[in-house]
Coordinates of C-alpha atoms in Angstrom, one line a residue:
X3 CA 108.4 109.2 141.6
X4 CA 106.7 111.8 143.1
X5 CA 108.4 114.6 141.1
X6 CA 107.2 112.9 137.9
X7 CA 103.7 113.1 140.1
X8 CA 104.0 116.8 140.4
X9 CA 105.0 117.3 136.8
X10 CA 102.2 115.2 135.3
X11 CA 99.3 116.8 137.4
X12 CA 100.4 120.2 136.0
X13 CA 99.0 120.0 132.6
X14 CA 99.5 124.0 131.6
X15 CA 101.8 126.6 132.2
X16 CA 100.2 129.7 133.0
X17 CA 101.7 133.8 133.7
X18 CA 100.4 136.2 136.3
X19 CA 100.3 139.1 134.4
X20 CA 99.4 141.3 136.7
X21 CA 99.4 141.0 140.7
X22 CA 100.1 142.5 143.7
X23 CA 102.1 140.1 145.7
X24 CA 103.9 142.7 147.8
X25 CA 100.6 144.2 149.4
X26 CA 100.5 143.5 153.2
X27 CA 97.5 141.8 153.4
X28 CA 99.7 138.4 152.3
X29 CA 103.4 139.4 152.3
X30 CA 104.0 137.5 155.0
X31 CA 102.9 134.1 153.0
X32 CA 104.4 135.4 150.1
X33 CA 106.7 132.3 150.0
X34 CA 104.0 129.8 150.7
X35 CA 101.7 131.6 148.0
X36 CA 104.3 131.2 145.1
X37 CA 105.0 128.0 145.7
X38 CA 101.3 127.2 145.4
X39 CA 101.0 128.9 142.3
X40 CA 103.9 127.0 140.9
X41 CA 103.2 123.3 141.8
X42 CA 99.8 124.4 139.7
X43 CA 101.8 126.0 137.1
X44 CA 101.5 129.6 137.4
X45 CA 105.3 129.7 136.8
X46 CA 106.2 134.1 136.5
X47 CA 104.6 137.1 138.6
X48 CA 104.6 140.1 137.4
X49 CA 104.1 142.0 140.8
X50 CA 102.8 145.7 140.4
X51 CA 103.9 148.2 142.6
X52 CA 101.2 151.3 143.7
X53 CA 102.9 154.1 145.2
X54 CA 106.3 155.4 146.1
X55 CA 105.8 153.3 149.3
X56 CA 105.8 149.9 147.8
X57 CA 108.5 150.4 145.0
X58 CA 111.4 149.2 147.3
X59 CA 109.2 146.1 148.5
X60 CA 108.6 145.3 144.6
X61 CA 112.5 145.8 143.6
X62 CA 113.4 143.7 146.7
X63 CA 111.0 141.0 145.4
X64 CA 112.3 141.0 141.8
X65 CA 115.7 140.7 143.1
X66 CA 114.4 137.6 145.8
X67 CA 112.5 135.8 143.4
X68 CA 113.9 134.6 139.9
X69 CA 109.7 134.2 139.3
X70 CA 109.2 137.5 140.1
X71 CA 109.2 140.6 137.0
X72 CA 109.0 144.0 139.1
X73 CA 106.7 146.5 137.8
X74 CA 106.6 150.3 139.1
X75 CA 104.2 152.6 138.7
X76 CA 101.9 155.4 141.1
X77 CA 98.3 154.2 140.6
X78 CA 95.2 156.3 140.4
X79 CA 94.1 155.8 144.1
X80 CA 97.5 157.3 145.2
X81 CA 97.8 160.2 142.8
X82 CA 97.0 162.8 145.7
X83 CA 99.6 161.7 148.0
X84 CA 102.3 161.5 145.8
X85 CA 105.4 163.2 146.7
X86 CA 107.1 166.5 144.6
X87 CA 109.8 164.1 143.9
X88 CA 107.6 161.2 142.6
X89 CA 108.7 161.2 139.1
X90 CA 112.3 161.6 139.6
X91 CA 112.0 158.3 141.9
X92 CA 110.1 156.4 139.6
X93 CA 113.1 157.1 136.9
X94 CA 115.4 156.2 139.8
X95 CA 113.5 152.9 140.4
X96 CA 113.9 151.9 136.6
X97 CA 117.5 153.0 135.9
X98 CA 118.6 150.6 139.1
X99 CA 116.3 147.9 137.8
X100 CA 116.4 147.0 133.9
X101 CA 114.2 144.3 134.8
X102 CA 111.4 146.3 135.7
X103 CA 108.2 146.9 133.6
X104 CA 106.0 150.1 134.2
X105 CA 102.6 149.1 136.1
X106 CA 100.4 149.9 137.5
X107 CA 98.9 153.0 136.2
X108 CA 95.7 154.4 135.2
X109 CA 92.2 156.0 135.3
X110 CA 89.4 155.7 138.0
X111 CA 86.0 157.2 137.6
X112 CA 84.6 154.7 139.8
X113 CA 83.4 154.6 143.5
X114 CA 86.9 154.7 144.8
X115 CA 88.0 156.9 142.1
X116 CA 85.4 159.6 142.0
X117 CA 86.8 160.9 145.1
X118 CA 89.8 162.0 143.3
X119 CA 90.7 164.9 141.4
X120 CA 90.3 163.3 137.9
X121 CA 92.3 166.2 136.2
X122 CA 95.4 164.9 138.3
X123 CA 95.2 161.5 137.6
X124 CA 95.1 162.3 133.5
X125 CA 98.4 164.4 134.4
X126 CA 100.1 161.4 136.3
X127 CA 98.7 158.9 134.1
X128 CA 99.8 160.6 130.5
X129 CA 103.6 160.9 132.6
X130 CA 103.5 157.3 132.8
X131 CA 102.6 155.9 130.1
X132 CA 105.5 158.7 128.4
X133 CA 107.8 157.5 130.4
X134 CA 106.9 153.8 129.3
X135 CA 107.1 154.8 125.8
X136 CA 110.3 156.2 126.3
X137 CA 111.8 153.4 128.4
X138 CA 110.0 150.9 125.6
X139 CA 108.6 148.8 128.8
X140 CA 105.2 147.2 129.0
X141 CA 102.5 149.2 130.6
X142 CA 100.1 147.7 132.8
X143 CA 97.0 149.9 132.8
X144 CA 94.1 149.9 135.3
X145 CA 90.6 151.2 133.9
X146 CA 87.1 151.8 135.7
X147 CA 84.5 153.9 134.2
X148 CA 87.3 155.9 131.9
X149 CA 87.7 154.0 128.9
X150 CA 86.7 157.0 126.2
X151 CA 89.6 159.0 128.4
X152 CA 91.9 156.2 127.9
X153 CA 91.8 155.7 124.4
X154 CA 91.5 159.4 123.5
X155 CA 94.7 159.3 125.5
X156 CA 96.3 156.2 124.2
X157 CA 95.9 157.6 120.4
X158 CA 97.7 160.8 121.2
X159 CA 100.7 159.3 122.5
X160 CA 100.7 155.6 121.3
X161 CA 101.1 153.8 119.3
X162 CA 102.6 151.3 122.1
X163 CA 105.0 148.8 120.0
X164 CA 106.4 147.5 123.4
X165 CA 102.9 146.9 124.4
X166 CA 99.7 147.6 126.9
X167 CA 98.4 145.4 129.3
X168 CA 94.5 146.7 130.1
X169 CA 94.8 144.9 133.4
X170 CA 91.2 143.1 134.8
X171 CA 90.0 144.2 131.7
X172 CA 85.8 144.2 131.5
X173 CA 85.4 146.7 128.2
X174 CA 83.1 146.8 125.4
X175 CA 83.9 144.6 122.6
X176 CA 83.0 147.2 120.7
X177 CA 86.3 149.1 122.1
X178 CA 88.8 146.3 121.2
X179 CA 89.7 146.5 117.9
X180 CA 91.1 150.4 118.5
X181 CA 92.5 149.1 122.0
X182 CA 94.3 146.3 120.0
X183 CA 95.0 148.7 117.1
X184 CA 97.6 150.8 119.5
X185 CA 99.1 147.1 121.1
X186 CA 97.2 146.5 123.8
X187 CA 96.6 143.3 125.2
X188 CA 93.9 142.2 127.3
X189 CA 94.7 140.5 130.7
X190 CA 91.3 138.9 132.8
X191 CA 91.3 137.8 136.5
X192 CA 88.3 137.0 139.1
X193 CA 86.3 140.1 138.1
X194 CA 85.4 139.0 134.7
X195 CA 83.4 136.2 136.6
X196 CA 81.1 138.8 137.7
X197 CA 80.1 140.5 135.0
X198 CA 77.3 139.6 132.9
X199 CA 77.6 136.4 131.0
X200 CA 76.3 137.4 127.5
X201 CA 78.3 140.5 127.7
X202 CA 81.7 139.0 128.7
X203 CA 80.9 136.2 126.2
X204 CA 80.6 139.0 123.2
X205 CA 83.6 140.6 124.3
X206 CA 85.9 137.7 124.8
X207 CA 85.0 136.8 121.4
X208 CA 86.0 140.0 120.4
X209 CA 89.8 139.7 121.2
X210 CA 92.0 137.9 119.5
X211 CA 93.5 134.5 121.3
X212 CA 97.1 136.1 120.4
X213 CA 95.7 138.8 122.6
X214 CA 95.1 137.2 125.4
X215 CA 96.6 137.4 129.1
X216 CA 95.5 136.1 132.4
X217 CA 96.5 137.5 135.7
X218 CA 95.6 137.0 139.7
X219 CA 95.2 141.0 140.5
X220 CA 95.9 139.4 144.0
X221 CA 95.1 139.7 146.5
X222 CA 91.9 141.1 144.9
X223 CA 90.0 139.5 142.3
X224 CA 88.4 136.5 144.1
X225 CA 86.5 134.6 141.5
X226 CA 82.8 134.8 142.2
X227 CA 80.2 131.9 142.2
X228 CA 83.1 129.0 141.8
X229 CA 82.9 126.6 144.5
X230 CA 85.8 125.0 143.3
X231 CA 88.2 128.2 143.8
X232 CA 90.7 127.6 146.5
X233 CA 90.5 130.7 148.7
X234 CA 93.3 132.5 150.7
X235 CA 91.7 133.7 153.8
X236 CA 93.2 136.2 156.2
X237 CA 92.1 137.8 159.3
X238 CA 91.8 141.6 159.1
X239 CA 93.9 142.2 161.4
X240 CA 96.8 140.9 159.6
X241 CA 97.1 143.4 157.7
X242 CA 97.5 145.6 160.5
X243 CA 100.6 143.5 161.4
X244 CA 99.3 142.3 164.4
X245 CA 99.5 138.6 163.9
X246 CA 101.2 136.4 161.5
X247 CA 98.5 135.0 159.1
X248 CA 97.7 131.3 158.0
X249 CA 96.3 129.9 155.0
X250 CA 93.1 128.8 155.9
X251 CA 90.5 126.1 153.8
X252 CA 87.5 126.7 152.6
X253 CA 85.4 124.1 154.8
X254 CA 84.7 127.3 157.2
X255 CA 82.6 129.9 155.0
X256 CA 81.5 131.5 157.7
X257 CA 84.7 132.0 159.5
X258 CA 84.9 135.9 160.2
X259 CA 87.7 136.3 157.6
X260 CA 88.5 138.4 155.0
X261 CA 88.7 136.4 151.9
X262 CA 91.6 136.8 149.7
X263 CA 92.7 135.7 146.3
X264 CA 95.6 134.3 145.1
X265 CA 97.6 133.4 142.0
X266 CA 96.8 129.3 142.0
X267 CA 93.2 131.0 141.4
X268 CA 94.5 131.9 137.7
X269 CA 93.0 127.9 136.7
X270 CA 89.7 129.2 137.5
X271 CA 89.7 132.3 135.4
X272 CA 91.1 130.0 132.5
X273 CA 88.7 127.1 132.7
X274 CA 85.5 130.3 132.3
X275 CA 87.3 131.8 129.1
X276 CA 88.2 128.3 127.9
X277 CA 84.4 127.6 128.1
X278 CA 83.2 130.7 126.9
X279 CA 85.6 130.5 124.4
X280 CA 84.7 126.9 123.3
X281 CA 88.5 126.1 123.0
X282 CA 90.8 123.7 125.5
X283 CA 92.4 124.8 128.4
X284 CA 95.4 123.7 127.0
X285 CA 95.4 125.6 124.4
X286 CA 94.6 128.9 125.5
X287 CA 97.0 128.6 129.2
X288 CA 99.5 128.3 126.4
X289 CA 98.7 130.9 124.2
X290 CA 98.6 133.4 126.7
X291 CA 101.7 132.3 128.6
X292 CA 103.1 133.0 125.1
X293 CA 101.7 136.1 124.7
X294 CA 103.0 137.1 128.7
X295 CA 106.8 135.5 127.8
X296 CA 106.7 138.3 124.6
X297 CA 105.9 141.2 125.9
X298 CA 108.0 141.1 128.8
X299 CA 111.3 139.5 126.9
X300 CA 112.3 143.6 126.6
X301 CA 116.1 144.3 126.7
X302 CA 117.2 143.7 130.2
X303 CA 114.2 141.6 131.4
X304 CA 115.0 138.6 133.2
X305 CA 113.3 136.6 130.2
X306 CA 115.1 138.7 127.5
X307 CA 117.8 136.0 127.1
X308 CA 115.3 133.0 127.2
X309 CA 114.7 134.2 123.6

């Protein structure tokens, strides 16, 4: 009886398509937060690793969790303390997991970004994205402030046949079509809830439903101005490993907490596009579950054989 309960209140099926379920801010719920996310039918993570120091944490997780598709990749805000070696582990990483797409990579110009040498992150990123064409692996592609770079970029080496994710994306619609051109897809979390309504409207309607991805970025990504969001909030010090952290509800908004998202939050960021979209929920959680299923059914992928 109550299994038929649980299976009737989830009405969609959703993918993470991006998140960052190894950072240590919520490792230590990591259990709790997946099951979470799949009574409300957030069913597959893909789980993004950062920088040669997370890469064992996210193959360990892939091979934990049957939910879980690893992702490697040395992000922009790491770039500078990257090892000699870094490439040669990151081939190392793939070659001992087949399951593994290549994520999360990328171009900062923004306040975090600024700070480092942009010249090196082009170098690092253009290795990546290579090596993802060569591997013919999804990329998962973080942006700020850099989108001219990025195409330019994207059109010398792409196209991408096995596919681009432009993670938290918040572009021009005037930049889709050429974005979508090369095979990118467009994944939105929390952050499109705080950009401007009439521009996020425009360029929502600007990308195809076939297109369409949603993701947690968690533990970032809170969605803004939704009282209904169910918040994960940990104390600061957790992440400092000095306590084990608890899940926490919202009825304390001024508890002194750091607040944290999650991927259960994914029905939030579904029910605004659905909106602005003027189509159901239902329909769109499934089209872009659909979309996530395809691009990462590659050979060797834990949903290759579901196919």
């Amino acid at each position: 009886m109550s299994a038929c309960g649980k299976a009737a209140a989830v009405a969609v099926r959703l993918f993470d398509a991006h998140c960052h379920l190894q950072d240590q801010r919520i490792f230590a719920v990591t259990p709790q937060i997946i099951r979470t996310a799949i009574d409300s039918g957030v069913l597959l993570f893909a789980v993004n690793g950062v920088s040669e120091k997370d890469w064992h944490i996210v193959k360990q997780m892939g091979e934990q969790y049957p939910s879980v598709i690893p992702c490697f990749g040395l992000h922009p805000w790491f770039v500078a303390e990257r090892s000699p070696e870094w490439m040669r582990l990151l081939r190392e990483f793939f070659a001992e997991t087949p399951s593994a797409a290549v994520g999360e990579i990328g171009l900062d110009k923004g306040s975090h970004g600024r700070n480092i040498e942009f010249s090196q992150q082009v170098e690092v990123f253009r290795q990546q994205l290579e090596l993802a064409k060569e591997l013919e692996r999804p990329v998962s592609i973080h942006c700020v402030r850099a989108f001219g770079d990025l195409l330019e970029i994207m059109q010398c080496i792409g196209p991408f046949p096995a596919g681009v994710i432009l993670h938290s994306f918040m572009g021009s619609a005037e930049m889709v079509p050429a974005f979508t051109q090369l095979g990118s897809y467009f994944s939105f979390s929390g952050f499109l809830t705080s950009m401007k309504t009439e521009k996020a409207k425009k360029m929502l309607k600007s990308v195809s439903i076939e297109r369409i991805l949603f993701e947690s970025d968690a533990p970032d990504a809170f969605p803004k101005s939704h009282v209904n969001s169910s918040s994960l909030l940990v104390d600061n010090s957790i992440a400092l490993g000095h306590q084990s952290p608890e899940i926490l509800a919202t009825s304390a908004p001024n508890f002194p907490k750091e607040e944290l998202n999650h991927p259960a939050n994914i029905q939030i960021v579904l029910n605004y596009v659905a909106k602005m979209l003027d189509v159901s929920k239902e329909r769109l959680a499934e089209a872009s579950y659909q979309n996530a299923i395809h691009l990462f059914s590659y050979p060797g992928s834990k949903l290759h054989a579901e196919i």
